[in-house]
C-alpha atoms as one frame of an Amber mdcrd trajectory, in Angstrom:
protein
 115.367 129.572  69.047 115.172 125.813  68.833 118.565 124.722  70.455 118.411
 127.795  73.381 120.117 127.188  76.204 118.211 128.721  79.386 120.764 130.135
  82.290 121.441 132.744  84.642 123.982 134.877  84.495 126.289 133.762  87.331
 124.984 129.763  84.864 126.574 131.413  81.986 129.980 133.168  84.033 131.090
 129.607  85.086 130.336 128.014  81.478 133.458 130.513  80.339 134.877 129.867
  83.104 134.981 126.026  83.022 135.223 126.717  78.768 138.402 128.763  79.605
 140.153 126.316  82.210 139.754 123.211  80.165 141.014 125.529  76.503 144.076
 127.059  78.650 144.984 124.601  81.548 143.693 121.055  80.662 144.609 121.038
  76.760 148.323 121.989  77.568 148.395 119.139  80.787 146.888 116.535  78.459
 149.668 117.585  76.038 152.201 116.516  78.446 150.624 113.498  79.372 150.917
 112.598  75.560 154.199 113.611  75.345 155.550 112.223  78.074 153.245 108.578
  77.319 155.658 108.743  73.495 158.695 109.142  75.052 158.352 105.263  76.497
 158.207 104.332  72.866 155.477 101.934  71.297 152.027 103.135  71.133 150.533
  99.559  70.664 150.319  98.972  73.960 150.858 101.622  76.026 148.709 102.333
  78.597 149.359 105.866  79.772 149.120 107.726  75.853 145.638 105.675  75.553
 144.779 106.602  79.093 146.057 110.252  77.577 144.048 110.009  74.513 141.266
 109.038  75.910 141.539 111.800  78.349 141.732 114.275  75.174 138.627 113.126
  73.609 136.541 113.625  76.918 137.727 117.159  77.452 137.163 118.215  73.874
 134.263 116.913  73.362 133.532 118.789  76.626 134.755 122.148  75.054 132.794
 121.731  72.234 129.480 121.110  74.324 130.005 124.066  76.200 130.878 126.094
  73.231 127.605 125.092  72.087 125.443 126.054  75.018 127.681 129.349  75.562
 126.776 130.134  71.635 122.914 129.286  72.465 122.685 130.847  76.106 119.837
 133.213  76.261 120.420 135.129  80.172 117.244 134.924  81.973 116.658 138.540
  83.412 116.708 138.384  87.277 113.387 137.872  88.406 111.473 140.238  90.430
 109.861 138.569  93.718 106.289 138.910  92.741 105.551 135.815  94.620 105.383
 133.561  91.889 107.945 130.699  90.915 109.775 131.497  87.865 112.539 130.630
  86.096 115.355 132.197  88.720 113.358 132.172  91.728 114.923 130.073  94.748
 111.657 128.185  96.390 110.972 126.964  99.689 108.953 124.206  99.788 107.713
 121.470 102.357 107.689 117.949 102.219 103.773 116.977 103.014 104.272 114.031
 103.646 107.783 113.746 105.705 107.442 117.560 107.111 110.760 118.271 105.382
 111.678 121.651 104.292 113.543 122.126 101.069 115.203 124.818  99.024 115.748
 125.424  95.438 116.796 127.721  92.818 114.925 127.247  89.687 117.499 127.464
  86.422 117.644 126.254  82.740 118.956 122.185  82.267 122.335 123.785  81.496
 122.809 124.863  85.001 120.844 122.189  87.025 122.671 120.744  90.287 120.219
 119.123  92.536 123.205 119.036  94.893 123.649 122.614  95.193 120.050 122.942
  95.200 119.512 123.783  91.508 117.048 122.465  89.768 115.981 122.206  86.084
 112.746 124.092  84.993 112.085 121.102  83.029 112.702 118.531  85.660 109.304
 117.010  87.181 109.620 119.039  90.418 110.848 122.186  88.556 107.755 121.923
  85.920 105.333 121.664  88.672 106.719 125.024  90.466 106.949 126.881  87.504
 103.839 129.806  87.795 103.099 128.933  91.067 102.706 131.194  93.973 103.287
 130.702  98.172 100.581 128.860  99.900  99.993 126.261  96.902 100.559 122.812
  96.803 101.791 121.119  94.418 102.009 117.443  93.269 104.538 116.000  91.637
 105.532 112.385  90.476 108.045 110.290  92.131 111.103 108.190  90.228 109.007
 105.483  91.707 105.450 106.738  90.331 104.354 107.606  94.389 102.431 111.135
  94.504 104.551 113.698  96.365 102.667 116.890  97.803 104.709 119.678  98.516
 103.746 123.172  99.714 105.599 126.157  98.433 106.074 128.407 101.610 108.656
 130.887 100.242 109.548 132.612  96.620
């Protein structure tokens, strides 16, 4: 499938999960902001139901992206630690060049945090990892176009 959407199943749990706050909790807060912004009368100029409205269109446009990827998830099956870096696997890895030790869990786009250590199997980093087993190094293109060699020390 074309438009498949790549996650794990804890990915895919807080998709409905965030799909489910923003349908049951959000719509009906936004409501009130709305209602409450026509109760002060005109609509020409009034900040708080365009702040409101504005506010509407983000979160359903929101529900209707993750709607999308929910409809299009395909689960990756938990991976079996064979040793090599799949989609699933959290990697180890060390900095060649700064001896710094890093750790990752590979996951589809849909799920990618760097922040919490989630990465994108079609990010530069994640690409390069893909297949890969313990003991390799790996090279992989900085934002700046600098060469970055890492070694993958656990899978």
């Amino acid at each position: 499938m074309k438009n498949e959407t790549l996650i794990t199943a804890e990915g895919l749990k807080e998709l409905n999960q965030e799909l489910d706050y923003l349908k049951l909790v959000k719509r009906k807060e936004i409501s009130e902001k709305i209602k409450v912004a026509l109760a002060f009368g005109d609509i020409s100029e009034n900040a708080e139901y365009d702040e409101a409205k504005n506010e509407q269109a983000n979160v359903e446009n929101r529900i209707a992206k993750l709607e999308l990827m929910i409809k299009n998830a395909k689960v990756i099956k938990e991976v079996k630690n064979n040793g090599i870096v799949s989609i699933g696997s959290r990697v180890t890895i060390k900095d060649l060049e700064f001896d710094e030790i890093m750790e990752y869990t590979i996951v589809g786009s849909a799920e990618a945090d760097p922040f919490k250590g989630k990465i994108s199997n079609v990010s530069p980093l994640g690409k390069a990892l893909l297949d890969k087993k313990i003991g390799e190094i790996i090279e992989v293109e900085s934002p700046t176009g600098d060469m970055i060699k890492y070694e993958i020390l656990t899978v």
